[in-house]
Short mmCIF file of C-alpha atoms in Angstrom, two decimals:
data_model
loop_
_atom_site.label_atom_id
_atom_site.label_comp_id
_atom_site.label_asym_id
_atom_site.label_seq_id
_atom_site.Cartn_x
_atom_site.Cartn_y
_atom_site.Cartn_z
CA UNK A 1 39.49 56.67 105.49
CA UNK A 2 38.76 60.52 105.59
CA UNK A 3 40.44 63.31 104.55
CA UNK A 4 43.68 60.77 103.49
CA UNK A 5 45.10 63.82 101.72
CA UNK A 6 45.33 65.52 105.09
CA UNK A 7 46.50 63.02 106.80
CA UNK A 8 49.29 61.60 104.47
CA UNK A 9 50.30 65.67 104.44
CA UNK A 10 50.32 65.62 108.13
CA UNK A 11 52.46 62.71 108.30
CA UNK A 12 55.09 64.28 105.65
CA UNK A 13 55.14 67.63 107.61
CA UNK A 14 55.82 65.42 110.91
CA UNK A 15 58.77 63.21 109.18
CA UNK A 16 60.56 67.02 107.69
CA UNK A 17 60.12 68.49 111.41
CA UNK A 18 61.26 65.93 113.40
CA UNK A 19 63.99 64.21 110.95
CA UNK A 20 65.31 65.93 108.14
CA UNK A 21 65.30 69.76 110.28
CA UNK A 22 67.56 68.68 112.50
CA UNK A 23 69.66 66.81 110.15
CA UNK A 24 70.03 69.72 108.19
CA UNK A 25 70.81 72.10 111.01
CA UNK A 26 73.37 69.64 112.54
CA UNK A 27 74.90 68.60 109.19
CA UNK A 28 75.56 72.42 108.67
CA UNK A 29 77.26 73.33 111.66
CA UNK A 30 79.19 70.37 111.80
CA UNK A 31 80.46 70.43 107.96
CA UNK A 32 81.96 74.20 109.01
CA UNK A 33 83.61 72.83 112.01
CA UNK A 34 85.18 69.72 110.37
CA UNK A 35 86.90 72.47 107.90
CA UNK A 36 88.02 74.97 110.81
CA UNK A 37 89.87 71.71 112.34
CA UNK A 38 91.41 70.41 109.38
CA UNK A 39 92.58 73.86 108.30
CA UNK A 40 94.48 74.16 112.00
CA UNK A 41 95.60 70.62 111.05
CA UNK A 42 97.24 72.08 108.01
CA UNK A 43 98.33 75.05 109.45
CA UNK A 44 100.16 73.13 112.40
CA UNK A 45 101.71 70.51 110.14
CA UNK A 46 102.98 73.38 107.82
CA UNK A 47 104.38 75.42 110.90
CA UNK A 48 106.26 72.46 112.60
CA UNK A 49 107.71 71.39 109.20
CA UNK A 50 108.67 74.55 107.99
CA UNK A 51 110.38 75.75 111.36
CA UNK A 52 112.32 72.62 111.78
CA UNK A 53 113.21 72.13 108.19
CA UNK A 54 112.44 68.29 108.12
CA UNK A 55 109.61 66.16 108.21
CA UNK A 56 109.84 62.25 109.47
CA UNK A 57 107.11 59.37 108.63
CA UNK A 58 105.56 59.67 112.06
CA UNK A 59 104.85 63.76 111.91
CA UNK A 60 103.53 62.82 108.34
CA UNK A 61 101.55 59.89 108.98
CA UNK A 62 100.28 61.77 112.37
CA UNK A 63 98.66 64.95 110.09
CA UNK A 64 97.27 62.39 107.62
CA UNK A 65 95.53 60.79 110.56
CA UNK A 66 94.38 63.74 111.78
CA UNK A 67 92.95 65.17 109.09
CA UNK A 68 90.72 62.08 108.28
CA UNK A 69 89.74 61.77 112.48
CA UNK A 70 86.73 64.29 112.14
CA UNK A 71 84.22 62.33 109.80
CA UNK A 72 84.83 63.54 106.40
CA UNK A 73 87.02 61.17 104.14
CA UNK A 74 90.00 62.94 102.69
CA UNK A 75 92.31 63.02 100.29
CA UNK A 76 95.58 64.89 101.62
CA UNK A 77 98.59 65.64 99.37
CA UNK A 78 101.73 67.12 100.61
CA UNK A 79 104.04 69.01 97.74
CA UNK A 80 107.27 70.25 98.18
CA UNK A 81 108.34 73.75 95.82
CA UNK A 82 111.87 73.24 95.59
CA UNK A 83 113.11 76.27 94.61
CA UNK A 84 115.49 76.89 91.56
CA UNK A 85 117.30 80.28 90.48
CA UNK A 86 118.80 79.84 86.93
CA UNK A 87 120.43 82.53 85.17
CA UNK A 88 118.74 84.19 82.33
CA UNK A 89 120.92 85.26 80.39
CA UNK A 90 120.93 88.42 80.46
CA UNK A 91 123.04 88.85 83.95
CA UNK A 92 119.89 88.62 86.03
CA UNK A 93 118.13 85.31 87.61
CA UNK A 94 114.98 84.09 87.49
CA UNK A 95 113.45 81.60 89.99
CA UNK A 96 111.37 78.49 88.86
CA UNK A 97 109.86 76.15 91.24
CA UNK A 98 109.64 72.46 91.09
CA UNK A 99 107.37 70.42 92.44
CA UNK A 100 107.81 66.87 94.06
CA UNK A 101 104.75 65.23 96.15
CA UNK A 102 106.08 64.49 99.64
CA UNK A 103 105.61 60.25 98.83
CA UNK A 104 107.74 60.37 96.05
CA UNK A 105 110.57 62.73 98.31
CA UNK A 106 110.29 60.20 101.39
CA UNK A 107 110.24 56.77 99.52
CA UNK A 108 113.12 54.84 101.00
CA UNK A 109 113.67 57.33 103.94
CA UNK A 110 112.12 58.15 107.33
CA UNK A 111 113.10 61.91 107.34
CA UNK A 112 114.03 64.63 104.65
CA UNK A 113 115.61 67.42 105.69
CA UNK A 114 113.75 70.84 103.20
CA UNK A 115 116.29 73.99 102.18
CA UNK A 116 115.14 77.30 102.80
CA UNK A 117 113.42 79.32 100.84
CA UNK A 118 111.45 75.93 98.93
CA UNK A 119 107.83 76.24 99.68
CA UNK A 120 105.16 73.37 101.25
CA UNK A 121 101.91 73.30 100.12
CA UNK A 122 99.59 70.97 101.58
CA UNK A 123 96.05 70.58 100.20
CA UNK A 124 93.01 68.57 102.00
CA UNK A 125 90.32 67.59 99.36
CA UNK A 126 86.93 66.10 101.08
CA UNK A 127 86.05 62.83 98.83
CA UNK A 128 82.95 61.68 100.72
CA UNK A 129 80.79 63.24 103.05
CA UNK A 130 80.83 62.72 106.60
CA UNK A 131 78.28 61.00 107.90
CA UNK A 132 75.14 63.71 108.44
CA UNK A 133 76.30 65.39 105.56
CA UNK A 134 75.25 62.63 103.08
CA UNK A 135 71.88 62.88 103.67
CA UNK A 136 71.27 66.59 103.73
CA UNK A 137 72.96 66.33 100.33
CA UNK A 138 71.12 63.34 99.12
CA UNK A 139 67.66 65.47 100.11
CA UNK A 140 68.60 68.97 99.35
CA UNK A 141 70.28 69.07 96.25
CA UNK A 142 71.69 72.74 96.68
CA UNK A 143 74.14 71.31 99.78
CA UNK A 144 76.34 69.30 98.23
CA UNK A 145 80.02 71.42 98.30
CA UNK A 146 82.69 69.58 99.32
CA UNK A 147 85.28 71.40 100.84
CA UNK A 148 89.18 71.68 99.16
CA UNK A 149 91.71 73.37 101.52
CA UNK A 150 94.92 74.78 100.34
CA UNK A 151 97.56 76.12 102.18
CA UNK A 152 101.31 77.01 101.44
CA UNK A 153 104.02 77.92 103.87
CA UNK A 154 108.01 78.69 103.35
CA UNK A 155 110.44 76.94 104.90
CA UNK A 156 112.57 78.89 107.55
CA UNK A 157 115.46 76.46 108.38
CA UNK B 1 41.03 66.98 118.00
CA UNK B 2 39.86 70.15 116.35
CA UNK B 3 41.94 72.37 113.87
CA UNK B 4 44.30 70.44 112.77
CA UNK B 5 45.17 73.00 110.33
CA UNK B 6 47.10 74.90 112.76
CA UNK B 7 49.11 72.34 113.98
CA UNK B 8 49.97 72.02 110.20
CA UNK B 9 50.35 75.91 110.07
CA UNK B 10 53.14 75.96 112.44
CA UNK B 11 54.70 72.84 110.78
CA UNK B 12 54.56 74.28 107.22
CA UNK B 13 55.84 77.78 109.04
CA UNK B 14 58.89 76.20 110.55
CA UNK B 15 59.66 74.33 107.51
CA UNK B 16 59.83 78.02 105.68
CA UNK B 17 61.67 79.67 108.36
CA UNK B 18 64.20 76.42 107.96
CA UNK B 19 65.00 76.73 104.65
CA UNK B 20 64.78 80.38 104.18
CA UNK B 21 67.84 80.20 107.36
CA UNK B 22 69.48 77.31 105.50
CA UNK B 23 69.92 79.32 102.12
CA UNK B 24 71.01 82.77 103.91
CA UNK B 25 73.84 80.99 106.26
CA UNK B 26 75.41 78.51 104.45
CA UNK B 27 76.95 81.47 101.91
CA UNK B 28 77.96 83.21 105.33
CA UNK B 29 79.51 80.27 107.00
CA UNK B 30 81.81 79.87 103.90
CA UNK B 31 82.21 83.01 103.85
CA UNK B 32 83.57 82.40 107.02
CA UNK B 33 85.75 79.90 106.16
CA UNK B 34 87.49 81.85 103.33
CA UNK B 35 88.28 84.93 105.34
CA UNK B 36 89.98 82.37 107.79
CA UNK B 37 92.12 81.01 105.06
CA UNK B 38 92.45 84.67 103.73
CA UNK B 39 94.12 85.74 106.18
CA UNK B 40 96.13 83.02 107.48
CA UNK B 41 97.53 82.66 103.97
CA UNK B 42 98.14 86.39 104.32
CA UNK B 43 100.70 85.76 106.88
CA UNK B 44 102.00 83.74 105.51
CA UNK B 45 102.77 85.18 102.07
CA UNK B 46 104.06 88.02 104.19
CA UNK B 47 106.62 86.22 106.22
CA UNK B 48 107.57 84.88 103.24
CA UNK B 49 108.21 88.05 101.59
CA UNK B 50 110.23 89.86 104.49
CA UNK B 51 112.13 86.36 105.25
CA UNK B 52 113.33 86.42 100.96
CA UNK B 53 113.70 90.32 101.59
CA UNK B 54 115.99 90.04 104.31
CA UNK B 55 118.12 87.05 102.85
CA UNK B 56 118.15 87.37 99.35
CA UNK B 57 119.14 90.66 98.53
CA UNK B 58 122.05 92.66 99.75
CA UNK B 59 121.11 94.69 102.57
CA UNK B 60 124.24 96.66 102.76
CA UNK B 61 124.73 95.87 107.00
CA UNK B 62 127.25 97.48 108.25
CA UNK B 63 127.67 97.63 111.86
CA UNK B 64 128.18 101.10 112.00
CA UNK B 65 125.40 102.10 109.62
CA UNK B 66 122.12 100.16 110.08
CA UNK B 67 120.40 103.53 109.83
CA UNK B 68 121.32 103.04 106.44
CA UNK B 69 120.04 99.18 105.07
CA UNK B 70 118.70 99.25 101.68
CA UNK B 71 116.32 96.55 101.02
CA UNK B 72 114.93 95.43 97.47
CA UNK B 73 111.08 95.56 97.44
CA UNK B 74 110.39 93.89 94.02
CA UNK B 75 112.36 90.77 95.86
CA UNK B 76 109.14 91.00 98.76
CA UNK B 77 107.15 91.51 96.16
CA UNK B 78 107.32 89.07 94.02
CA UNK B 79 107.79 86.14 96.71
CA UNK B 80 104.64 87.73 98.11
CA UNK B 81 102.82 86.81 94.78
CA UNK B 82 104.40 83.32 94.22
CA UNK B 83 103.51 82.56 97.99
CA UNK B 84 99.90 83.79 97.67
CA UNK B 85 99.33 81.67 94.22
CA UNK B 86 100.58 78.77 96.27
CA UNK B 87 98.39 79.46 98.66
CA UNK B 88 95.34 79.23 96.78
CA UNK B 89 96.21 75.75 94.79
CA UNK B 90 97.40 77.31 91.51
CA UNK B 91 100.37 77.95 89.99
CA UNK B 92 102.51 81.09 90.40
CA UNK B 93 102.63 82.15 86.26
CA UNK B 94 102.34 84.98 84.54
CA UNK B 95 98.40 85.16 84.05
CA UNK B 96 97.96 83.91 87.55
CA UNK B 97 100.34 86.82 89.60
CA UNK B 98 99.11 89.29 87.26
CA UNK B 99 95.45 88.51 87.98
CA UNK B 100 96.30 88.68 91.29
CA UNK B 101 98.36 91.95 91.62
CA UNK B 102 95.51 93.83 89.70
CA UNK B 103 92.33 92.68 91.26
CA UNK B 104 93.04 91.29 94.55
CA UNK B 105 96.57 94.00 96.48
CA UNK B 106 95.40 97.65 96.79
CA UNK B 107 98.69 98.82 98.41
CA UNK B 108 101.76 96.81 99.67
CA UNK B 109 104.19 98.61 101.37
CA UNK B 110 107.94 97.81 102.45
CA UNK B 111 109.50 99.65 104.75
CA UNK B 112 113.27 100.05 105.72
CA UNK B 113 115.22 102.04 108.41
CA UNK B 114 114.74 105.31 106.78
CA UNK B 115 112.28 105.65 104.59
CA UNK B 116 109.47 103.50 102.54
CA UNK B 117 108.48 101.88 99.29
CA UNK B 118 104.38 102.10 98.63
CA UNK B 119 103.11 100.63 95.34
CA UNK B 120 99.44 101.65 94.30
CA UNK B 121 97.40 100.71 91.45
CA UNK B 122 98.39 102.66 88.44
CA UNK B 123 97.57 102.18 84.78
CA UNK B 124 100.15 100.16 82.90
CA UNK B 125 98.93 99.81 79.78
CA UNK B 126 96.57 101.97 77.73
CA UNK B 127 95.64 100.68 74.68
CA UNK B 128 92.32 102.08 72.43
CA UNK B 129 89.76 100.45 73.95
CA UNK B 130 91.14 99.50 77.65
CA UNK B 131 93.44 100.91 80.14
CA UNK B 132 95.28 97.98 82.33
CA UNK B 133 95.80 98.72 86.11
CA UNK B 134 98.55 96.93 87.84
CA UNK B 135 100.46 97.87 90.98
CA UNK B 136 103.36 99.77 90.79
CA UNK B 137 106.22 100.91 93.52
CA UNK B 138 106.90 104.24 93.85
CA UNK B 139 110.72 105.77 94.94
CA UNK B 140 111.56 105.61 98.00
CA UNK B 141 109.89 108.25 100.63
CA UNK B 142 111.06 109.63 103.68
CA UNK B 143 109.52 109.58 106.81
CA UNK B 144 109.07 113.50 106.94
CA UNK B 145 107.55 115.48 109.28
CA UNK B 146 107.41 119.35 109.79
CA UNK B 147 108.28 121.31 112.48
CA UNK B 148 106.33 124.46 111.65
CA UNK B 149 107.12 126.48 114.65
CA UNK B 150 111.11 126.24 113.38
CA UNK B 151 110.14 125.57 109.49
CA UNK B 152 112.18 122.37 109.61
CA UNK B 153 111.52 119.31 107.43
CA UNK B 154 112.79 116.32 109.08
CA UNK B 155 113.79 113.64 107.60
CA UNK B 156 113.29 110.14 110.06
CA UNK B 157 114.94 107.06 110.92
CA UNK B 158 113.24 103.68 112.43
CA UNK B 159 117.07 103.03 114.86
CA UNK B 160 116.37 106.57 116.61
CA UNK B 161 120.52 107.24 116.28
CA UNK B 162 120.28 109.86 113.01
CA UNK B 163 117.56 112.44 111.66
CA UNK B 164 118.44 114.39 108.22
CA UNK B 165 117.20 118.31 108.87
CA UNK B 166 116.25 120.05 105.78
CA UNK B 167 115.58 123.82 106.26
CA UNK B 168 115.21 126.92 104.42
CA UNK B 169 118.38 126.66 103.06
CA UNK B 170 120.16 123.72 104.24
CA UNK B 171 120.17 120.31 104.61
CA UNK B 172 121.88 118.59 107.54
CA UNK B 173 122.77 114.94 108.87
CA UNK B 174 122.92 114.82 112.48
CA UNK B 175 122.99 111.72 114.87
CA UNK B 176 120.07 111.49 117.70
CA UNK B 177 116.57 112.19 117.73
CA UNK B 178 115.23 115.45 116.61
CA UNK B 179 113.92 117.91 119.31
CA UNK B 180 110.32 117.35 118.34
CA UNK B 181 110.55 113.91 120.38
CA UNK B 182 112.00 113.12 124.14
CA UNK B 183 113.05 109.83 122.99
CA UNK B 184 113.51 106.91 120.45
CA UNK B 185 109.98 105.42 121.19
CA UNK B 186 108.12 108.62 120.47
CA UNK B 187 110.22 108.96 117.12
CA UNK B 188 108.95 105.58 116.18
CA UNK B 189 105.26 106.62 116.92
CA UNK B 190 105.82 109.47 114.70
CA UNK B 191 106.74 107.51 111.90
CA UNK B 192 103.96 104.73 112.63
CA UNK B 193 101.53 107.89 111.90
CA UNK B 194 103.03 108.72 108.68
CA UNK B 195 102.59 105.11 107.54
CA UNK B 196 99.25 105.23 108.85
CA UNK B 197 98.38 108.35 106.87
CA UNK B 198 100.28 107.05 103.61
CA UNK B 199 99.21 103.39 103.75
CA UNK B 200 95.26 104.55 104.44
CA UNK B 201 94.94 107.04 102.03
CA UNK B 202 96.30 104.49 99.46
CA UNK B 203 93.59 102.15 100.70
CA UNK B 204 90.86 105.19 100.21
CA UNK B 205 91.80 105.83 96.81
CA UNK B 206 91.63 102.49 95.42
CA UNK B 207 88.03 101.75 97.24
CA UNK B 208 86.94 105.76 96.04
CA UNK B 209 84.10 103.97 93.89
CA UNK B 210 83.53 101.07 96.15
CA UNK B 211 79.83 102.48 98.06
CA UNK B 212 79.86 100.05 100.95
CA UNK B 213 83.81 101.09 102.08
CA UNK B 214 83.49 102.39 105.54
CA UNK B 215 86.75 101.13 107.32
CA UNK B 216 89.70 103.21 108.96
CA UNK B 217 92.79 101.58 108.95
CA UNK B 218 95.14 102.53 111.92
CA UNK B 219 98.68 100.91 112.72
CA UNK B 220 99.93 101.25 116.63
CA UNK B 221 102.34 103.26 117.69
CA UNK B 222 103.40 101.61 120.79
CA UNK B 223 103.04 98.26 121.88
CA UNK B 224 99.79 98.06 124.16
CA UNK B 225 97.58 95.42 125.96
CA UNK B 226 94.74 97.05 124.04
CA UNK B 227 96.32 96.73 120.65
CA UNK B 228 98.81 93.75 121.02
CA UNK B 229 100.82 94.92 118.13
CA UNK B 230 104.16 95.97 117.44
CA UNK B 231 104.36 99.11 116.12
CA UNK B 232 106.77 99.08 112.75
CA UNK B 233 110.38 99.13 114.02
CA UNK B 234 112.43 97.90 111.16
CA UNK B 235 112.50 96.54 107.50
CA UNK B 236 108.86 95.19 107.53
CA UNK B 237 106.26 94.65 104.77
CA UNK B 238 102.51 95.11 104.90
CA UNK B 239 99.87 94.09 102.87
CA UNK B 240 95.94 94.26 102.10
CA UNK B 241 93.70 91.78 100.34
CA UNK B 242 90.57 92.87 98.87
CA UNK B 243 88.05 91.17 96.89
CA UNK B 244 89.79 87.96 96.66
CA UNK B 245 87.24 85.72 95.33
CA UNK B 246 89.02 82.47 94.38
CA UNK B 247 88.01 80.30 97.07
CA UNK B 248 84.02 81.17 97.38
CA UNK B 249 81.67 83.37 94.84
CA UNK B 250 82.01 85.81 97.71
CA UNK B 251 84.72 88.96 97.91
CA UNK B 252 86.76 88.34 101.35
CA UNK B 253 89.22 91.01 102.55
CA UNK B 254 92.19 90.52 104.84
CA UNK B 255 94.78 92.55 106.09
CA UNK B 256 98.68 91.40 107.30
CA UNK B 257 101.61 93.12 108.45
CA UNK B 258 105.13 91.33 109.28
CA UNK B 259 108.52 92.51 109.69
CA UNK B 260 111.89 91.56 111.25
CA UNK B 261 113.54 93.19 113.68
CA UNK B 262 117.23 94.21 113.83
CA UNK B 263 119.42 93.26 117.11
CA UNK B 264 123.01 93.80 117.46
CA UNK B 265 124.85 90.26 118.49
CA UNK B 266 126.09 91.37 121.65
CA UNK B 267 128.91 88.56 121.56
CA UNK B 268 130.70 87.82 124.63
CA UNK B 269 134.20 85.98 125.02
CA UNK B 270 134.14 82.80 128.23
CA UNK B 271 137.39 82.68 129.99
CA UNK B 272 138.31 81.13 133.33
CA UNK B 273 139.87 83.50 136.23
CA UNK B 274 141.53 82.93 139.27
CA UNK B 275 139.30 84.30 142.53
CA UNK B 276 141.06 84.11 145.51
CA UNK B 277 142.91 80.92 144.11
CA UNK B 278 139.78 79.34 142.86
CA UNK B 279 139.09 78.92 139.17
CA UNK B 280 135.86 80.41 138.31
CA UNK B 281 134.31 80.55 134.75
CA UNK B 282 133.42 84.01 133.71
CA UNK B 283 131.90 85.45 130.46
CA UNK B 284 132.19 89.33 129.85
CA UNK B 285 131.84 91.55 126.12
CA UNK B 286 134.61 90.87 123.77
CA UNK B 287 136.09 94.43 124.35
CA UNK B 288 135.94 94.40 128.20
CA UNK B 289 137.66 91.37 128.47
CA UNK B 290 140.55 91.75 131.16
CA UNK B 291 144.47 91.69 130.58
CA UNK B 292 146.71 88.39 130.90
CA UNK B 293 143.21 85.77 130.48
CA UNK B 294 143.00 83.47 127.89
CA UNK B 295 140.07 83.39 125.88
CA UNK B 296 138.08 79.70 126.01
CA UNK B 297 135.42 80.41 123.32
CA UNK B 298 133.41 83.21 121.71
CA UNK B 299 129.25 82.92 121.86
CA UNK B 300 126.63 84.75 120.37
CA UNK B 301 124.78 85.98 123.18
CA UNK B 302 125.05 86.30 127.13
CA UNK B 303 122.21 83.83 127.41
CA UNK B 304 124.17 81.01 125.45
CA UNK B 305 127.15 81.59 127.54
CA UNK B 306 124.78 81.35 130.76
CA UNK B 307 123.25 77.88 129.15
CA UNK B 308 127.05 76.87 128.97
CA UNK B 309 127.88 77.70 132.69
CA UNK B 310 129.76 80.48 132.72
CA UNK B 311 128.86 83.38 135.38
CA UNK B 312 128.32 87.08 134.51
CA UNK B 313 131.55 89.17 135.11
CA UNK B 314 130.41 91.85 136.77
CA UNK B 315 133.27 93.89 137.73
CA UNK B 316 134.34 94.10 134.06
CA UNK B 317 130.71 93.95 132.38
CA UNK B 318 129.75 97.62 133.47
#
């Protein structure tokens, strides 16, 4: 066989160009959409929870479903600030904040009702890649964020 | 097939071009992402701090006198800080809202019928070998504006129903809008510019050694289709972000404004009166309300009593 060197290059070049390009460029554009949805997700979730001043099982389990619908496998945790004003002694207040994870606040019920002023915080942490993702990261080393969204709303009602 | 090489040229070239594209953009699309959550956090750290604002503290409503609410800007302020630690995942302590306040809020500004509360960076602390910036409010300012034909200072109000006049050697409280303005909206342009001028000059001064700062920052004076904004019409809050770098190595920026709006509660009183010797259900104002009816019930607005089925009285409305 002449010129293998060549030839085993040329076969190389042809498997980056035609496979892993493409992967890349998909895997990128897609990882950046995946977070834009699951952010209006959480911003959605926070908005009808925090105007109504409840949440029920099916609005919770609807944004957990949601957020895990576009590929990447999430982790989603829902915390409730409940918010606390204790005298300090002094004549003035100060306000502490307690949190409670929403699983612990709903066991037993199928709706709690939130007081104003507490504060919801809902945070989406990507555990595994979706699926084009995992082997852009498994071939370029230098791709391999995954995303954590956080966002916080108070309640109105 | 003869040179090969190029074929392997344009392969190797591409490759290049692919991961010289890959390494510039990826930074920029989360950068992206972080303004996004910049600013969405933004608003919501600032109807946070007007919705505590307005609730919490007294505002001294009177229904006479809301030319006159006093609002408490630490109370916006500090729910602003909590809100925006929450907002990024961490806790709202001491280290955390301090860390914030210096490096992340050039100017916050609260602003109430008749005048405004602007807190700039200022050193707090000066010991030996470091001076500490933080942000801190100043009094409260009036919206003033000069009349320098007349040599009258006047002193605004966001409800357009009282001015203060200070000249050269009095100082007056009248009701209305001051002659310099035809009407309530043009008094509430006027003091949009005067926020514009205070609230961008703060920005310039804390960016002075910042090389790349080449914004204007402008707030509307009317509502427009080319805007889309409210201008400022009551006790509102407003807040810039700069530099935040929590979420990616990269400094995003982020700007939010958010206010409420006062209405009077026009309430109206439902009664039932006899037209021609039909019963007909009628809802007028409580002090408009004819002689010998009896009074059904009270509602907050003409629209509820509508949604309850009583008709507009006209002949006593006006």
């Amino acid at each position: 066989m002449k010129e293998i060197g060549t030839k085993f290059v040329g076969v190389i070049l042809a498997f980056v160009v035609m496979v892993i390009a493409p992967l890349a460029v998909y895997s990128l554009s897609s990882d950046l959409t995946i977070q834009r949805k699951t952010y209006n997700d959480i911003t959605k979730f926070l908005d009808v929870a925090c105007d109504s001043g409840k949440i029920d099982a099916v609005t919770l389990g609807d944004f957990y479903l949601a957020c895990s619908s576009y590929g990447a496998s999430c982790d989603v945790t829902v915390t409730r600030y409940i918010k606390v004003v204790n005298p300090d002694g002094k004549g003035g207040t100060y306000t502490t904040y307690t949190p409670i994870t929403i699983e612990q606040n709903m066991e037993g019920k199928t709706e709690i009702d939130l007081n104003k002023g507490d504060v919801l915080q809902a945070r989406v942490k990507c555990l595994d890649y979706s699926g084009a993702k995992k082997i852009t990261a498994t071939i370029f080393k230098f791709m391999t964020d995954k995303f954590n969204l956080v966002a916080a709303e108070r309640v109105r009602n | 097939m003869k040179r090969t090489w190029l074929v392997s040229f344009f392969a190797i070239l591409f490759i290049t071009g692919l991961f010289t594209a890959l390494i510039k953009y990826r930074p920029r699309f989360q950068e992206e992402m972080a303004e996004l959550h910049l600013q969405q956090s933004l608003n919501y750290c600032v109807d946070a701090a007007v919705e505590e604002m307005k609730e919490t503290s007294d505002i001294h409503l009177d229904y006479t006198e809301w030319d006159k609410i006093k609002v408490d800007p630490m109370v916006a302020y500090n729910e602003f800080l909590d809100m925006f630690c929450f907002n990024y995942g961490v806790m709202p302590n001491k280290e955390n809202r301090e860390s914030v306040s210096t490096d992340f809020i050039p100017t916050f500004v609260v602003t109430t019928m008749d005048g405004y509360y602007i807190a700039k960076q200022q050193v707090v602390r000066n010991n030996s070998n470091n001076t500490e910036y933080g942000l801190q409010f100043s009094p409260k300012l009036p919206y003033s504006v000069t009349d320098k034909n007349k040599n009258v200072t006047y002193g605004l109000n966001l409800s357009g129903s009282s001015y203060f006049a200070s000249g050269k050697n009095s100082n007056l409280y009248f009701k209305g809008i001051p002659d310099m303005y035809k009407n309530k909206k043009e008094e509430i342009a006027g003091i949009n510019k005067i926020l514009t001028a205070a609230v961008g000059s703060a920005i310039n001064e804390a960016n002075e050694e910042s090389k790349s700062w080449e914004n204007a920052f402008y707030l509307p004076g009317v509502f427009t289709d080319y805007v889309k904004t409210n201008p400022v019409e009551g006790p509102s809050v407003i807040a810039l972000a700069q530099n935040v770098d929590w979420e990616c190595g990269r400094k995003v920026d982020a700007f939010s404004i958010g206010g409420g709006k006062l209405k009077r509660a026009d309430a109206v009183a439902c009664y039932i009166r006899k037209i021609k010797g039909v019963n007909v259900s009628y809802y007028t104002y409580l002090d408009k309300v004819p002689e010998g009816v009896t009074i059904l019930e009270v509602v907050m607005s003409p629209e509820e009593a509508a949604l309850r089925g009583y008709a507009c009285d006209t002949t006593y409305m006006s």
